[in-house]
Coordinates of C-alpha atoms in Angstrom, one line a residue:
Chain A
M1383 CA -19.8 2.2 42.7
G1384 CA -16.9 3.7 44.7
S1385 CA -15.0 6.7 43.7
P1386 CA -11.7 4.8 42.9
S1387 CA -13.3 3.1 39.9
R1388 CA -14.8 6.4 38.9
F1389 CA -11.3 7.6 38.7
G1390 CA -10.3 4.5 36.8
D1391 CA -13.1 5.0 34.3
R1392 CA -12.2 8.7 33.7
A1393 CA -8.5 7.9 33.3
F1394 CA -9.1 5.0 30.9
E1395 CA -11.4 7.0 28.8
W1396 CA -8.9 9.9 28.6
L1397 CA -6.1 7.5 27.8
T1398 CA -8.0 5.9 24.9
M1399 CA -9.1 9.3 23.7
A1400 CA -5.5 10.5 23.6
M1401 CA -4.5 7.5 21.6
A1402 CA -7.4 7.9 19.1
G1403 CA -6.6 11.6 18.8
A1404 CA -3.1 10.6 17.9
V1405 CA -4.2 10.0 14.2
A1406 CA -5.3 13.6 14.0
L1407 CA -2.1 14.8 15.6
L1408 CA -0.1 12.7 13.2
V1409 CA -1.5 14.4 10.2
I1410 CA -0.7 17.8 11.7
L1411 CA 2.7 16.7 12.8
V1412 CA 3.6 15.5 9.3
G1413 CA 2.4 18.7 7.7
W1414 CA 4.2 20.9 10.2
Q1415 CA 7.4 18.9 10.1
L1416 CA 7.6 18.9 6.3
S1417 CA 6.8 22.6 6.0
R1418 CA 9.3 23.6 8.8
D1419 CA 12.2 21.7 7.2
S1420 CA 11.5 23.0 3.7
M1421 CA 11.1 26.7 4.8
L1422 CA 14.4 27.7 3.3
A1423 CA 13.6 26.2 -0.1
I1424 CA 10.1 27.6 0.0
H1425 CA 11.4 31.1 0.5
Q1426 CA 14.2 30.7 -2.0
F1427 CA 12.1 29.3 -4.9
G1428 CA 8.5 30.3 -4.1
W1429 CA 5.8 29.0 -6.4
N1430 CA 8.4 28.7 -9.1
F1431 CA 9.4 25.4 -7.4
L1432 CA 6.3 23.7 -8.9
V1433 CA 6.9 24.8 -12.5
S1434 CA 10.6 25.0 -12.8
T1435 CA 12.1 22.1 -14.8
T1436 CA 15.7 22.6 -13.6
W1437 CA 17.0 20.1 -11.1
D1438 CA 20.7 20.9 -10.6
P1439 CA 22.1 20.1 -7.2
V1440 CA 25.5 21.5 -8.2
A1441 CA 24.2 24.9 -9.1
E1442 CA 21.6 24.7 -6.3
Q1443 CA 18.7 25.2 -8.7
F1444 CA 15.7 23.1 -7.8
G1445 CA 12.4 22.7 -9.6
A1446 CA 9.9 19.9 -9.1
A1447 CA 8.2 20.0 -12.4
P1448 CA 9.9 16.9 -14.0
F1449 CA 8.9 14.9 -10.9
I1450 CA 5.4 16.1 -10.7
Y1451 CA 5.1 15.3 -14.4
G1452 CA 6.6 11.9 -13.9
T1453 CA 4.3 11.1 -11.0
L1454 CA 1.2 12.2 -12.8
V1455 CA 2.0 10.4 -16.1
S1456 CA 3.1 7.1 -14.5
S1457 CA 0.0 7.1 -12.3
L1458 CA -2.2 7.9 -15.3
I1459 CA -0.7 4.9 -17.2
A1460 CA -1.2 2.7 -14.2
L1461 CA -4.9 3.8 -13.9
I1462 CA -5.5 3.2 -17.6
I1463 CA -4.2 -0.3 -17.2
A1464 CA -5.5 -1.2 -13.8
V1465 CA -9.0 0.4 -13.7
P1466 CA -10.7 -1.7 -16.5
L1467 CA -9.0 -4.9 -15.3
S1468 CA -9.9 -4.3 -11.6
I1469 CA -13.5 -3.3 -12.2
A1470 CA -14.1 -6.2 -14.6
T1471 CA -12.6 -8.6 -12.1
A1472 CA -14.8 -7.2 -9.3
V1473 CA -17.8 -7.7 -11.6
Y1474 CA -16.7 -11.2 -12.3
L1475 CA -16.3 -11.9 -8.6
T1476 CA -19.7 -10.5 -7.6
E1477 CA -21.9 -11.2 -10.6
L1478 CA -20.6 -14.0 -12.7
A1479 CA -18.1 -16.4 -11.0
P1480 CA -19.3 -19.7 -9.7
L1481 CA -19.6 -19.4 -5.9
S1482 CA -17.0 -22.1 -5.3
I1483 CA -14.1 -20.3 -7.1
R1484 CA -14.9 -16.8 -5.7
Q1485 CA -13.0 -17.2 -2.4
P1486 CA -9.9 -18.8 -3.9
I1487 CA -9.6 -15.9 -6.4
I1488 CA -10.1 -13.4 -3.7
S1489 CA -7.4 -15.1 -1.6
L1490 CA -5.0 -15.0 -4.6
I1491 CA -5.6 -11.3 -5.0
E1492 CA -4.9 -10.7 -1.3
M1493 CA -1.7 -12.5 -1.8
L1494 CA -0.7 -10.3 -4.6
A1495 CA -1.4 -7.3 -2.4
A1496 CA 0.9 -8.8 0.3
I1497 CA 3.9 -8.9 -2.0
P1498 CA 6.3 -6.0 -0.9
S1499 CA 7.0 -3.3 -3.4
V1500 CA 10.7 -3.9 -3.3
I1501 CA 10.2 -7.5 -4.4
L1502 CA 8.0 -6.5 -7.3
G1503 CA 10.8 -4.0 -8.2
L1504 CA 13.3 -6.9 -8.2
W1505 CA 11.1 -8.9 -10.5
G1506 CA 10.6 -5.8 -12.6
I1507 CA 14.4 -5.2 -13.1
F1508 CA 15.3 -8.8 -13.9
V1509 CA 12.2 -10.2 -15.6
M1510 CA 9.8 -7.5 -16.8
I1511 CA 12.3 -5.0 -18.2
P1512 CA 14.2 -7.5 -20.4
F1513 CA 10.9 -8.8 -21.7
L1514 CA 9.5 -5.4 -22.4
R1515 CA 12.7 -4.4 -24.1
D1516 CA 12.8 -7.4 -26.4
Y1517 CA 9.1 -7.7 -27.4
P1518 CA 6.4 -5.2 -26.6
F1519 CA 8.5 -2.0 -26.8
P1520 CA 10.0 -2.6 -30.4
F1521 CA 6.4 -3.5 -31.5
L1522 CA 5.0 -0.3 -30.0
K1523 CA 7.8 1.7 -31.6
K1524 CA 7.3 0.2 -35.0
Y1525 CA 3.6 0.4 -35.3
F1526 CA 2.6 3.3 -32.9
G1527 CA 5.8 5.4 -33.2
W1528 CA 3.9 7.9 -35.3
S1529 CA 1.9 9.0 -32.2
G1530 CA 5.0 10.4 -30.6
L1531 CA 4.4 8.3 -27.5
F1532 CA 6.7 5.5 -28.4
T1533 CA 9.8 7.0 -29.9
G1534 CA 13.5 7.1 -29.2
P1535 CA 16.0 4.5 -28.1
I1536 CA 14.7 1.5 -26.1
Y1537 CA 16.4 1.1 -22.8
G1538 CA 13.7 -0.9 -21.1
V1539 CA 13.7 1.3 -18.0
S1540 CA 11.1 3.9 -18.9
M1541 CA 8.0 5.8 -17.9
L1542 CA 5.8 3.0 -19.4
A1543 CA 7.6 0.3 -17.4
G1544 CA 7.0 2.5 -14.2
G1545 CA 3.4 2.8 -15.1
I1546 CA 3.0 -0.9 -15.6
I1547 CA 4.6 -1.8 -12.3
I1548 CA 2.4 0.7 -10.5
A1549 CA -0.6 -0.9 -12.2
V1550 CA 0.3 -4.2 -10.7
M1551 CA 0.6 -2.6 -7.3
I1552 CA -2.8 -1.0 -7.3
L1553 CA -4.8 -3.8 -9.0
P1554 CA -5.6 -5.5 -5.7
I1555 CA -6.8 -2.5 -3.8
I1556 CA -9.1 -1.2 -6.6
T1557 CA -10.4 -4.7 -7.2
S1558 CA -11.2 -5.4 -3.5
V1559 CA -12.8 -2.0 -2.8
S1560 CA -14.8 -2.2 -6.1
R1561 CA -15.9 -5.7 -5.0
E1562 CA -17.2 -4.4 -1.7
I1563 CA -19.1 -1.7 -3.5
L1564 CA -20.7 -4.0 -6.0
R1565 CA -21.7 -6.3 -3.1
S1566 CA -23.4 -3.5 -1.4
V1567 CA -25.7 -3.0 -4.4
P1568 CA -29.2 -4.2 -3.3
N1569 CA -30.3 -7.5 -5.0
L1570 CA -33.6 -5.8 -5.7
Q1571 CA -31.8 -3.7 -8.4
R1572 CA -30.7 -6.9 -10.2
E1573 CA -34.0 -8.7 -9.8
A1574 CA -35.9 -5.7 -11.3
A1575 CA -33.7 -5.7 -14.3
Y1576 CA -33.9 -9.4 -14.8
A1577 CA -37.7 -9.2 -14.5
L1578 CA -37.6 -6.8 -17.5
G1579 CA -35.9 -9.5 -19.6
A1580 CA -32.4 -8.0 -19.4
T1581 CA -29.4 -10.3 -20.2
R1582 CA -26.7 -10.8 -17.6
W1583 CA -24.5 -8.0 -19.1
E1584 CA -27.5 -5.6 -19.3
V1585 CA -28.3 -6.3 -15.6
T1586 CA -24.7 -5.6 -14.7
R1587 CA -24.5 -2.4 -16.8
I1588 CA -27.9 -0.9 -16.1
A1589 CA -28.7 -2.1 -12.6
V1590 CA -25.3 -2.6 -10.9
L1591 CA -22.6 -0.5 -12.5
S1592 CA -24.6 2.7 -12.9
Y1593 CA -26.0 2.3 -9.4
A1594 CA -22.5 1.9 -7.9
R1595 CA -20.9 4.6 -10.1
K1596 CA -20.0 7.0 -7.3
G1597 CA -18.4 4.3 -5.1
L1598 CA -16.4 2.9 -8.0
F1599 CA -15.1 6.4 -8.7
G1600 CA -14.1 6.4 -5.1
A1601 CA -12.2 3.1 -5.5
V1602 CA -10.4 4.5 -8.6
I1603 CA -9.3 7.7 -6.7
L1604 CA -8.2 5.5 -3.8
G1605 CA -6.0 3.6 -6.3
L1606 CA -4.8 6.9 -7.7
G1607 CA -3.7 7.9 -4.1
R1608 CA -1.7 4.7 -3.8
A1609 CA -0.2 5.1 -7.3
L1610 CA 1.0 8.6 -6.6
G1611 CA 3.0 7.6 -3.6
E1612 CA 4.3 4.2 -4.8
T1613 CA 8.0 4.3 -4.3
M1614 CA 10.3 1.3 -4.4
A1615 CA 9.1 -0.7 -7.4
V1616 CA 8.8 2.5 -9.5
T1617 CA 12.3 3.7 -8.5
M1618 CA 13.7 0.4 -9.7
V1619 CA 12.2 0.5 -13.2
I1620 CA 11.5 4.1 -14.2
G1621 CA 15.0 5.1 -15.1
N1622 CA 15.3 8.0 -12.7
T1623 CA 16.0 10.8 -15.2
P1624 CA 14.5 14.2 -14.5
Q1625 CA 13.1 15.2 -17.9
I1626 CA 9.7 16.1 -19.4
V1627 CA 9.4 14.2 -22.7
L1628 CA 6.4 12.9 -24.6
S1629 CA 7.8 9.4 -25.4
L1630 CA 6.8 6.8 -22.8
L1631 CA 9.8 4.6 -23.8
K1632 CA 12.2 7.2 -22.3
P1633 CA 13.1 7.2 -18.6
G1634 CA 11.3 9.4 -16.2
Y1635 CA 11.4 10.3 -12.5
T1636 CA 8.7 10.6 -9.8
L1637 CA 8.4 12.7 -6.6
A1638 CA 8.7 9.5 -4.5
S1639 CA 11.7 8.1 -6.3
V1640 CA 13.7 11.3 -6.2
I1641 CA 13.3 11.3 -2.4
A1642 CA 14.3 7.6 -2.2
N1643 CA 17.3 8.1 -4.4
E1644 CA 18.8 11.4 -3.4
F1645 CA 17.8 12.0 0.3
T1646 CA 20.9 10.5 1.8
E1647 CA 23.1 12.1 -0.9
A1648 CA 21.8 15.7 -0.2
T1649 CA 25.1 17.4 0.7
T1650 CA 23.9 21.0 1.1
E1651 CA 21.2 22.4 3.3
L1652 CA 19.3 23.8 0.4
Y1653 CA 19.4 20.4 -1.5
L1654 CA 18.0 18.7 1.6
Q1655 CA 15.3 21.3 2.0
A1656 CA 14.3 21.0 -1.6
L1657 CA 13.8 17.3 -1.1
F1658 CA 11.7 18.0 2.1
E1659 CA 9.6 20.3 -0.1
I1660 CA 9.2 17.5 -2.7
A1661 CA 7.9 15.3 0.2
L1662 CA 5.5 18.1 1.2
V1663 CA 4.2 18.3 -2.4
L1664 CA 3.7 14.5 -2.5
F1665 CA 2.0 14.6 0.9
G1666 CA -0.3 17.4 -0.2
I1667 CA -1.3 15.6 -3.4
T1668 CA -1.9 12.2 -1.8
I1669 CA -3.9 13.7 1.1
L1670 CA -6.1 15.4 -1.4
A1671 CA -6.6 12.2 -3.4
N1672 CA -7.4 10.3 -0.2
L1673 CA -9.8 12.9 1.1
L1674 CA -11.7 12.8 -2.1
A1675 CA -11.7 9.0 -2.2
Q1676 CA -12.9 8.6 1.4
L1677 CA -15.6 11.2 0.9
L1678 CA -16.9 9.3 -2.1
L1679 CA -16.7 6.0 -0.4
K1680 CA -18.1 7.1 3.0
T1681 CA -21.1 8.8 1.4
M1682 CA -21.8 5.7 -0.6
G1683 CA -23.2 4.3 2.7
T1684 CA -21.0 1.2 2.8
T1685 CA -19.1 0.8 6.0
Q1686 CA -16.5 -1.8 5.2
T1687 CA -15.1 -0.3 2.0
T1688 CA -11.9 1.3 3.3
R1689 CA -10.7 -1.7 5.3
A1690 CA -10.1 -3.7 2.1
V1691 CA -6.8 -5.5 1.8
Q1692 CA -4.2 -3.0 2.5
Chain B
M986 CA -40.6 -5.2 -26.1
I987 CA -38.7 -8.4 -26.7
K988 CA -41.1 -9.2 -29.6
A989 CA -40.4 -5.9 -31.2
S990 CA -36.7 -6.4 -31.1
G991 CA -36.8 -9.6 -33.1
G992 CA -34.7 -12.7 -33.0
D993 CA -31.5 -11.2 -34.5
R994 CA -31.5 -8.5 -31.9
H995 CA -32.0 -11.0 -29.1
R996 CA -29.1 -13.1 -30.4
W997 CA -27.0 -10.0 -30.5
R998 CA -27.8 -9.2 -26.9
K999 CA -27.0 -12.7 -25.8
F1000 CA -23.7 -12.5 -27.7
K1001 CA -22.8 -9.2 -26.0
S1002 CA -23.6 -10.7 -22.6
G1003 CA -21.4 -13.7 -23.4
L1004 CA -18.6 -11.5 -24.6
A1005 CA -18.8 -9.4 -21.4
S1006 CA -18.6 -12.5 -19.3
T1007 CA -15.6 -13.8 -21.2
L1008 CA -13.8 -10.4 -20.9
S1009 CA -14.4 -10.2 -17.2
F1010 CA -13.2 -13.7 -16.7
S1011 CA -10.0 -12.9 -18.7
S1012 CA -9.5 -9.8 -16.5
A1013 CA -9.6 -11.9 -13.4
L1014 CA -6.9 -14.1 -14.9
L1015 CA -4.8 -11.1 -15.9
V1016 CA -5.0 -9.7 -12.3
I1017 CA -3.7 -13.0 -10.9
A1018 CA -1.1 -13.4 -13.6
P1019 CA 1.5 -11.1 -11.9
L1020 CA 1.3 -13.1 -8.7
A1021 CA 1.9 -16.3 -10.5
L1022 CA 4.8 -14.8 -12.5
V1023 CA 6.5 -13.2 -9.5
F1024 CA 6.1 -16.3 -7.4
F1025 CA 7.5 -18.5 -10.2
H1026 CA 10.6 -16.4 -10.6
L1027 CA 11.1 -16.1 -6.9
V1028 CA 11.1 -19.9 -6.5
I1029 CA 13.3 -20.5 -9.6
S1030 CA 15.9 -17.8 -8.8
G1031 CA 15.6 -17.7 -5.0
A1032 CA 15.5 -21.4 -4.1
T1033 CA 18.9 -22.1 -5.6
S1034 CA 20.6 -19.3 -3.5
V1035 CA 19.0 -20.1 -0.2
N1036 CA 21.3 -22.3 1.9
W1037 CA 22.4 -22.6 5.5
D1038 CA 25.0 -19.8 5.1
F1039 CA 22.2 -17.5 4.1
F1040 CA 20.7 -17.7 7.6
T1041 CA 24.0 -17.7 9.6
H1042 CA 26.5 -15.5 7.8
L1043 CA 27.0 -11.8 7.3
P1044 CA 26.9 -10.4 3.8
A1045 CA 30.2 -11.2 1.9
P1046 CA 32.3 -8.4 0.6
V1047 CA 32.2 -7.6 -3.2
G1048 CA 33.8 -10.3 -5.3
E1049 CA 33.8 -12.9 -2.5
K1050 CA 31.3 -15.8 -3.0
G1051 CA 28.8 -16.9 -0.5
G1052 CA 27.8 -14.9 2.6
G1053 CA 24.3 -14.5 3.9
M1054 CA 21.8 -12.1 5.4
A1055 CA 21.7 -13.2 9.0
N1056 CA 22.0 -9.7 10.3
A1057 CA 19.3 -8.4 8.0
I1058 CA 16.9 -11.2 9.1
V1059 CA 17.5 -10.4 12.8
G1060 CA 17.4 -6.7 12.0
T1061 CA 14.0 -6.9 10.4
L1062 CA 12.7 -8.8 13.5
E1063 CA 14.1 -6.2 15.8
L1064 CA 12.5 -3.4 13.8
L1065 CA 9.2 -5.2 13.9
A1066 CA 9.4 -5.5 17.6
L1067 CA 10.3 -1.8 18.0
A1068 CA 7.5 -0.8 15.6
S1069 CA 5.0 -2.9 17.7
L1070 CA 6.0 -1.0 20.8
V1071 CA 4.8 2.2 19.1
G1072 CA 1.9 0.9 16.9
V1073 CA 0.2 -1.7 19.1
P1074 CA -0.6 0.3 22.3
I1075 CA -1.7 3.4 20.4
G1076 CA -3.5 1.5 17.7
V1077 CA -5.4 -0.9 20.1
L1078 CA -6.3 1.8 22.7
G1079 CA -7.4 4.2 19.9
G1080 CA -9.5 1.4 18.5
V1081 CA -11.1 0.9 22.0
Y1082 CA -12.0 4.6 22.0
L1083 CA -13.6 4.4 18.6
A1084 CA -15.7 1.3 19.5
E1085 CA -16.6 2.1 23.2
Y1086 CA -16.5 5.9 23.7
G1087 CA -16.9 9.1 21.9
S1088 CA -19.8 10.7 20.0
A1089 CA -20.9 9.5 16.6
R1090 CA -19.7 12.6 14.9
I1091 CA -16.2 12.8 16.5
N1092 CA -15.7 9.1 15.8
W1093 CA -16.7 9.5 12.2
G1094 CA -14.1 12.2 11.9
L1095 CA -11.4 10.2 13.6
R1096 CA -12.2 7.2 11.4
F1097 CA -12.0 9.4 8.4
V1098 CA -8.6 10.8 9.4
A1099 CA -7.3 7.3 10.2
D1100 CA -8.4 6.1 6.7
V1101 CA -6.8 9.1 5.0
L1102 CA -3.6 8.5 7.1
N1103 CA -3.6 5.0 5.8
G1104 CA -3.2 6.4 2.3
V1105 CA -0.1 8.5 3.1
P1106 CA 2.8 7.2 1.1
S1107 CA 5.1 5.1 3.2
I1108 CA 8.2 7.1 2.1
T1109 CA 6.6 10.1 3.9
W1110 CA 7.1 8.4 7.2
G1111 CA 10.7 7.9 6.4
V1112 CA 11.2 11.6 5.6
V1113 CA 9.3 12.8 8.7
V1114 CA 11.1 10.5 11.1
Y1115 CA 14.4 11.6 9.5
G1116 CA 13.5 15.2 10.2
L1117 CA 12.3 14.6 13.8
V1118 CA 14.7 11.9 15.0
V1119 CA 17.7 11.4 12.7
L1120 CA 18.5 15.1 12.3
R1121 CA 18.2 15.7 16.0
F1122 CA 20.3 12.8 17.2
K1123 CA 22.6 13.1 14.1
S1124 CA 22.5 9.4 13.5
F1125 CA 20.5 6.8 11.6
S1126 CA 19.2 4.3 14.1
A1127 CA 17.1 1.2 14.7
Y1128 CA 14.9 3.4 16.9
A1129 CA 14.2 5.7 14.0
G1130 CA 13.4 2.8 11.7
G1131 CA 11.1 1.2 14.3
L1132 CA 9.3 4.5 14.9
A1133 CA 8.7 5.0 11.1
L1134 CA 7.2 1.6 10.8
G1135 CA 5.3 1.9 14.1
L1136 CA 3.6 5.1 12.9
M1137 CA 2.4 3.3 9.8
M1138 CA 0.9 0.6 12.0
I1139 CA -1.3 2.9 14.1
P1140 CA -4.2 3.5 11.7
L1141 CA -4.1 -0.1 10.5
I1142 CA -4.5 -1.5 14.0
M1143 CA -6.9 1.1 15.2
R1144 CA -9.4 0.3 12.5
T1145 CA -9.2 -3.5 12.8
T1146 CA -9.4 -3.3 16.6
E1147 CA -12.5 -1.1 16.4
E1148 CA -14.2 -3.5 14.0
V1149 CA -13.7 -6.6 16.2
L1150 CA -14.8 -4.8 19.4
L1151 CA -18.0 -3.8 17.7
L1152 CA -18.7 -7.5 17.0
V1153 CA -18.9 -8.2 20.7
P1154 CA -22.6 -8.4 21.7
N1155 CA -23.8 -5.6 23.8
G1156 CA -25.3 -8.1 26.3
Y1157 CA -21.8 -8.9 27.5
R1158 CA -21.2 -5.3 28.4
E1159 CA -24.6 -4.9 30.0
A1160 CA -24.2 -8.1 32.0
S1161 CA -20.9 -7.0 33.4
L1162 CA -22.0 -3.5 34.2
A1163 CA -25.1 -4.9 35.9
L1164 CA -22.8 -6.8 38.3
G1165 CA -21.3 -3.4 39.3
I1166 CA -18.0 -3.9 37.5
A1167 CA -16.5 -0.6 36.5
R1168 CA -16.7 0.3 32.8
W1169 CA -13.0 0.3 32.1
K1170 CA -12.7 -3.1 33.7
T1171 CA -15.6 -4.3 31.7
I1172 CA -13.9 -3.2 28.5
V1173 CA -10.5 -4.6 29.4
H1174 CA -11.6 -7.9 31.0
I1175 CA -14.8 -8.7 29.1
V1176 CA -14.9 -6.9 25.8
M1177 CA -11.3 -6.9 24.8
K1178 CA -10.8 -10.4 26.2
T1179 CA -13.7 -11.7 24.1
A1180 CA -12.3 -10.0 21.0
S1181 CA -8.7 -10.9 21.7
K1182 CA -8.2 -13.2 18.8
G1183 CA -9.5 -10.5 16.4
I1184 CA -7.2 -7.9 17.9
V1185 CA -4.2 -10.2 17.5
T1186 CA -5.3 -10.9 13.9
G1187 CA -5.3 -7.2 13.3
I1188 CA -1.9 -6.8 14.8
L1189 CA -0.5 -9.7 12.7
L1190 CA -2.0 -8.2 9.5
A1191 CA -0.3 -4.9 10.3
L1192 CA 3.0 -6.6 10.9
A1193 CA 2.7 -8.5 7.6
R1194 CA 2.0 -5.2 5.9
I1195 CA 5.0 -3.4 7.2
A1196 CA 7.5 -6.3 7.2
G1197 CA 8.3 -5.7 3.6
E1198 CA 8.3 -1.9 3.7
T1199 CA 11.6 -0.4 2.4
A1200 CA 10.9 3.2 1.7
P1201 CA 10.4 4.2 5.4
L1202 CA 13.7 2.6 6.4
L1203 CA 15.9 4.1 3.7
F1204 CA 16.9 7.1 5.8
T1205 CA 15.9 5.9 9.2
A1206 CA 17.3 2.4 9.8
F1207 CA 19.6 3.0 6.8
G1208 CA 21.0 -0.5 6.7
N1209 CA 24.2 -2.0 8.0
R1210 CA 26.6 -4.6 6.6
F1211 CA 27.4 -5.9 10.1
W1212 CA 25.6 -6.9 13.3
N1213 CA 23.9 -4.1 15.1
H1214 CA 25.0 -4.0 18.8
D1215 CA 23.3 -0.7 19.7
L1216 CA 19.7 0.2 18.8
A1217 CA 20.9 3.9 18.5
E1218 CA 22.9 2.9 15.5
P1219 CA 22.0 1.9 11.9
I1220 CA 20.6 -1.5 11.5
A1221 CA 20.2 -3.9 8.6
A1222 CA 16.8 -5.0 7.3
L1223 CA 15.8 -7.6 4.8
P1224 CA 13.9 -5.2 2.4
L1225 CA 16.8 -2.7 2.5
Q1226 CA 19.4 -5.4 1.7
I1227 CA 17.2 -6.7 -1.2
F1228 CA 17.0 -3.2 -2.6
A1229 CA 20.7 -2.6 -2.3
Y1230 CA 21.6 -5.9 -3.9
A1231 CA 19.0 -5.6 -6.6
I1232 CA 20.4 -2.3 -7.9
S1233 CA 24.0 -3.4 -7.6
P1234 CA 26.0 -4.5 -10.7
Y1235 CA 27.1 -7.9 -9.3
D1236 CA 25.5 -11.2 -10.4
D1237 CA 26.3 -12.8 -7.0
W1238 CA 24.5 -10.0 -5.2
H1239 CA 21.5 -10.4 -7.6
R1240 CA 21.3 -14.0 -6.5
Q1241 CA 21.4 -13.0 -2.9
A1242 CA 18.6 -10.5 -3.5
W1243 CA 16.4 -13.2 -5.0
A1244 CA 17.1 -15.4 -2.0
G1245 CA 16.3 -12.6 0.4
A1246 CA 13.1 -11.9 -1.5
L1247 CA 12.0 -15.5 -1.3
I1248 CA 12.6 -15.6 2.5
L1249 CA 10.7 -12.3 3.0
V1250 CA 7.7 -13.4 1.0
V1251 CA 7.6 -16.8 2.7
G1252 CA 7.7 -15.0 6.1
I1253 CA 4.9 -12.6 5.0
F1254 CA 2.7 -15.4 3.6
F1255 CA 3.3 -17.4 6.8
I1256 CA 1.8 -14.6 8.8
N1257 CA -1.1 -14.4 6.4
V1258 CA -1.8 -18.1 6.7
L1259 CA -1.6 -17.8 10.5
V1260 CA -4.2 -15.0 10.3
R1261 CA -6.5 -17.2 8.1
F1262 CA -6.2 -20.0 10.7
L1263 CA -7.0 -17.6 13.5
T1264 CA -10.0 -16.1 11.7
R1265 CA -11.3 -19.5 10.8
E1266 CA -11.3 -20.5 14.5
R1267 CA -13.0 -17.2 15.2
T1268 CA -15.9 -17.7 13.0
A1269 CA -16.3 -21.2 14.4
T1270 CA -16.8 -19.9 17.9
V1271 CA -18.8 -16.9 19.1
L1272 CA -16.5 -14.3 17.4

């Protein structure tokens, strides 16, 4: 082998190394850029930014608490709806469904994952919101109003509507990652339980679900990471009002939606910097969620889990 | 053990098992239900608004009937092309490194970072590119929009490329190296060529994924009611136009939003079907 090809080898390896290293650089770049452009706001408000409930662009008082609250509550609603449904569907697809219908259902779930957020939002505005306003919301208010969660005037656009639309967005990812995890449970586990005379449900519960607990938790956290950063669909149905109220029928606001709505309207330097800081907070929260999710999934010993649909 | 539990207990366990099966089946139906509902309404509300004008005309001013999204359709295609210029070379070559070079530990770390990066909210890319490009050049532009989408593509393509390269049997590499062919030529001409269908599939999937992204474009590409003649200026995109029309107060614009949504979804599903076709071919042959 001559030296020219040695050089070619060296150069090609370095080139690909630089490209692969780009992912690490990107994470640093994002963190650096967001911190740099929010420096002014960070100095001005300090830690108070995270707990202050005032968001007043005119008086130049900025606090992120209503958005952090909205992001957490809407994501929590989404998880409460999506987690049982997704995991049950994953169980159905790996343990119960006839082989012939598994692939069609999986394809349909992949199609759901392919629908852009903005289109789900469009559907949310014109189909889901009117429906929620006319039927389920009055019902919840009448029979569960005493809990304090379902009180006040019904507009349709609300924290609950935001949570529901996020749930739809994260159903496919939690389902497909859970499915991969359940598939990685060794058949020996199931056979052992069957041999003891367990019913199908007992096999699933004792041998499969408890074995896969850690990975399923990872799938849920991965879904949480997606939920926290979901932007367009939520922005279109959550009502975009910065307030901290118990009632889920009232409008809310999330970190991602305030950026989407107000970024191009930020007229003053401090306003823009406050929005950059909101993006920094969002980036921090989602990175943490994703780190945790990947750690749980990677230590499960499955290799394919993170590829999934999205 | 079963004897001790008695017949009633056995029936109760059978009942619980049946109930669990029914519940999980219902869950599967509920997960698919939104797809059916969204699709139903897209076709009902969208199909009536799609006509020839939609593909050939600019958006009409408020109050004027008709108009189309020709500029947004072309804009989205231009943005996807620009994004590919960023995402494809970095993603594919990065994937080559993960599959062919590097130590196990470093690659585990890079894979980990790529997967974490994949979970970064798409709006973050819009904000970051705004700070890096738009503020510096003091203008929203097609370049900025393409860059934001391109950055999103990198981890997606990197992971799929790596996966398909690892499927290439090691014998191919050994045979080529044994003939005295340089390693990089082996990788480019033998390994990547063998896996080319898989690599293209990964790129298409990434394109399908970003084609409907709106959040990264809000403050980069920004949108434009007219044709874009200069990539350094704001450009229209289908998802942006759908968003703008959906939150507007005009019925006519709502109809246009549905039409745009239908076209966008059809486009994305078309790519997905193409991918399925490619992957079916792939499993039929060696890869």
